[in-house]
JSON list of C-alpha atoms in Angstrom, two decimals:
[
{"chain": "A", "resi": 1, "resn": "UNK", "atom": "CA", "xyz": [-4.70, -6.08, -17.06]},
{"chain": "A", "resi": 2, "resn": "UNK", "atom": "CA", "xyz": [-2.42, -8.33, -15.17]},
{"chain": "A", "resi": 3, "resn": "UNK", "atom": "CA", "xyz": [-2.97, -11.88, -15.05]},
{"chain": "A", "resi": 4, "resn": "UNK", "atom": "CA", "xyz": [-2.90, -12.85, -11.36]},
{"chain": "A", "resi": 5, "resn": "UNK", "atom": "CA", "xyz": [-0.50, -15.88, -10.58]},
{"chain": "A", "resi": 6, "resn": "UNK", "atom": "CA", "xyz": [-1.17, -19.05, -8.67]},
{"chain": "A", "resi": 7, "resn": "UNK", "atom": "CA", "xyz": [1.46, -18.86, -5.65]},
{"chain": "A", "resi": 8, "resn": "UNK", "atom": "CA", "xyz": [0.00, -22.72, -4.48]},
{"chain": "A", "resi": 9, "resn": "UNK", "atom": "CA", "xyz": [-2.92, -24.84, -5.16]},
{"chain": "A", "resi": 10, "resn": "UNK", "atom": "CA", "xyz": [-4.82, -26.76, -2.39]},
{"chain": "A", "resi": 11, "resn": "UNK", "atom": "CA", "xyz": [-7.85, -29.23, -3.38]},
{"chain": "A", "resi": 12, "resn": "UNK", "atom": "CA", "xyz": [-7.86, -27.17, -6.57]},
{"chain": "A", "resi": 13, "resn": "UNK", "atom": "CA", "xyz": [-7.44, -23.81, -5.25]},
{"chain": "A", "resi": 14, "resn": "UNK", "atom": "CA", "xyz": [-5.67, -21.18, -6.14]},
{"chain": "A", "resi": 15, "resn": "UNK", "atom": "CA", "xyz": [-3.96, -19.12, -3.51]},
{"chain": "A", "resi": 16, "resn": "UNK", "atom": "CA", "xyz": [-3.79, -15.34, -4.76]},
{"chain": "A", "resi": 17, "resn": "UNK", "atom": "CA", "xyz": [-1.02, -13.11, -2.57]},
{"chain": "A", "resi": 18, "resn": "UNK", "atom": "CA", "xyz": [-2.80, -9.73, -2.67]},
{"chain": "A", "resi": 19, "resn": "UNK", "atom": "CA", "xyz": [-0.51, -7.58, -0.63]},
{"chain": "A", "resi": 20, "resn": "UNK", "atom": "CA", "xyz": [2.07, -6.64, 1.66]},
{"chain": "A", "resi": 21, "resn": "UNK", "atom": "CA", "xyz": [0.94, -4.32, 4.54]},
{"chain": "A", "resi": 22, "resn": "UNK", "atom": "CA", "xyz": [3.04, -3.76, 7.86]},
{"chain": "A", "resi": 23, "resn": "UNK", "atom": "CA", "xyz": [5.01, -7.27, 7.53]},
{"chain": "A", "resi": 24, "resn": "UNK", "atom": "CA", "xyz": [1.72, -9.57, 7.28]},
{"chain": "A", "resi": 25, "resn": "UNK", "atom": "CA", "xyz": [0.93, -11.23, 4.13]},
{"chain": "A", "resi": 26, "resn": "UNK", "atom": "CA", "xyz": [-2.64, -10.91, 2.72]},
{"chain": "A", "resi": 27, "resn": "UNK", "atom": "CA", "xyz": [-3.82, -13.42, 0.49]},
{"chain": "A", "resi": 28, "resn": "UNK", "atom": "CA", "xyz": [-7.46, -14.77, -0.87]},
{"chain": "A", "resi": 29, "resn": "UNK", "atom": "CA", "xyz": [-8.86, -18.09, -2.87]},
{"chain": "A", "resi": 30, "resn": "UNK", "atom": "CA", "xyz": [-8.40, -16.95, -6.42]},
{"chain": "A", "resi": 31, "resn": "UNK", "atom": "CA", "xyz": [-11.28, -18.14, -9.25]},
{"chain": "A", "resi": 32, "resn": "UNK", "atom": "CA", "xyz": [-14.38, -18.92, -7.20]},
{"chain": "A", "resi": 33, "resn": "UNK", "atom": "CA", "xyz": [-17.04, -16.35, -7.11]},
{"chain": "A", "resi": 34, "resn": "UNK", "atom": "CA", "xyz": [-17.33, -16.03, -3.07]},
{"chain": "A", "resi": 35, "resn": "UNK", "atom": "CA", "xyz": [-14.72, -14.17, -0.66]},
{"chain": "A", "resi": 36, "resn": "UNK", "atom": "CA", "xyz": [-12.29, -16.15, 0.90]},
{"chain": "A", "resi": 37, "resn": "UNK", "atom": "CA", "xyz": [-9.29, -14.09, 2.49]},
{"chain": "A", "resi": 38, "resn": "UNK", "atom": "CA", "xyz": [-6.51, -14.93, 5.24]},
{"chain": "A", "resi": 39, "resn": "UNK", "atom": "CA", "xyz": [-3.17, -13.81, 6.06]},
{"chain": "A", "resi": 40, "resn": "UNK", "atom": "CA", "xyz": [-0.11, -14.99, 7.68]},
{"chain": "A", "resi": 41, "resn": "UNK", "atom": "CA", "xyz": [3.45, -13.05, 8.66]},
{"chain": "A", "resi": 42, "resn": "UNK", "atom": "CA", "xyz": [5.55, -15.66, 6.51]},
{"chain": "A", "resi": 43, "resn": "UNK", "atom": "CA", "xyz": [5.28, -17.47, 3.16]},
{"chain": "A", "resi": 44, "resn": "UNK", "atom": "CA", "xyz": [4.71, -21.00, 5.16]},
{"chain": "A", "resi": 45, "resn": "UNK", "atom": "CA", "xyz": [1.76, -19.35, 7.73]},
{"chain": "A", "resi": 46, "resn": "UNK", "atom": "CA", "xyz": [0.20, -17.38, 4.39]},
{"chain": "A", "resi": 47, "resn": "UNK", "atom": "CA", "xyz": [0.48, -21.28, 2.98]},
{"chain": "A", "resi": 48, "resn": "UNK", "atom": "CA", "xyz": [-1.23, -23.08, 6.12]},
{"chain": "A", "resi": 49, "resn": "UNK", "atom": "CA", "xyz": [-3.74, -19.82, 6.40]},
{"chain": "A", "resi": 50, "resn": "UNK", "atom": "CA", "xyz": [-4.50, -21.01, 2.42]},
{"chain": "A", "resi": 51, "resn": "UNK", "atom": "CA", "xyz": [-4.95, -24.10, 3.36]},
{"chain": "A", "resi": 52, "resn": "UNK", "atom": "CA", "xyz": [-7.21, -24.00, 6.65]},
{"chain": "A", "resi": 53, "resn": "UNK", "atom": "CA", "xyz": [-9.29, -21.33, 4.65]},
{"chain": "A", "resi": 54, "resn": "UNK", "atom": "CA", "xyz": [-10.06, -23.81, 2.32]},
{"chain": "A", "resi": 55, "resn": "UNK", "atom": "CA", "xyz": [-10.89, -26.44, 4.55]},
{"chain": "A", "resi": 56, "resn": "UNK", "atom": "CA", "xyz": [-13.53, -24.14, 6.75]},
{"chain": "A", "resi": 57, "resn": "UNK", "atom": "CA", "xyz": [-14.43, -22.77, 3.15]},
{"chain": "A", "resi": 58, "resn": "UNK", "atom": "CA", "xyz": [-15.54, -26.31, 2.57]},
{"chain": "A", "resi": 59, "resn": "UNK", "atom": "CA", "xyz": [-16.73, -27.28, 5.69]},
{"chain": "A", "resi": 60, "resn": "UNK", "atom": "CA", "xyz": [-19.36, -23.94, 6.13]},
{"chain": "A", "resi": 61, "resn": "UNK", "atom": "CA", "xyz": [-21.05, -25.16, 2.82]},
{"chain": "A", "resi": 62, "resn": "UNK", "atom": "CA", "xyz": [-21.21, -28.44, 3.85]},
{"chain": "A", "resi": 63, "resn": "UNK", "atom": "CA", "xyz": [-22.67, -27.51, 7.18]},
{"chain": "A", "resi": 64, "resn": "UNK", "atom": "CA", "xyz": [-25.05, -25.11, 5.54]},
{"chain": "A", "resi": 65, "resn": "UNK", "atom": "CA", "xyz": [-25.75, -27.85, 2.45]},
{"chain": "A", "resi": 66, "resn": "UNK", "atom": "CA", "xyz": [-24.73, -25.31, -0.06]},
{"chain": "A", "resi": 67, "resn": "UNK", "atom": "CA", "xyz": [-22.26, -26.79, -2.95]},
{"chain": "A", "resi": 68, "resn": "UNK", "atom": "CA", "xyz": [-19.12, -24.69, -2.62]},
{"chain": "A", "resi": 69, "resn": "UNK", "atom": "CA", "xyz": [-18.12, -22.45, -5.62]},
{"chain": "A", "resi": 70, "resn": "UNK", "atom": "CA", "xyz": [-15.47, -24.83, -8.03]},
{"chain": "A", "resi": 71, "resn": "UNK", "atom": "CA", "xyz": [-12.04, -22.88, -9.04]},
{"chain": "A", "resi": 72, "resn": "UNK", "atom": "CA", "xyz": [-12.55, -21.76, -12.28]}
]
């Protein structure tokens, strides 16, 4: 089994690049137990998607008083 690499980190995150598929970059939050995916056509938007992912991430469990799932 492959261990999967850490492209960037954001308020502990881990950014996981999943795939290539028709020039877009895929990507999800790697080490927490919920989904969180995004995707962006460059390394810098796959970065910002990673980082405004996290941020709503965050911000729907806050709204919804739920403690968000910590990166392992």
């Amino acid at each position: 089994m492959d261990t999967p690499v850490c492209y960037a980190t954001y308020k502990g995150y881990c950014l996981l690049c999943t795939e290539e598929a028709d020039g877009v970059l895929h990507g999800r939050v790697h080490g927490i137990r919920d989904i969180v995916t995004f995707h962006g056509d460059s390394p810098e938007a796959l970065q910002r998607a990673f980082e405004e992912a996290v941020d709503d991430y965050l911000a729907v469990c806050g709204d919804a008083c739920l403690l968000p799932d910590l990166p392992a």
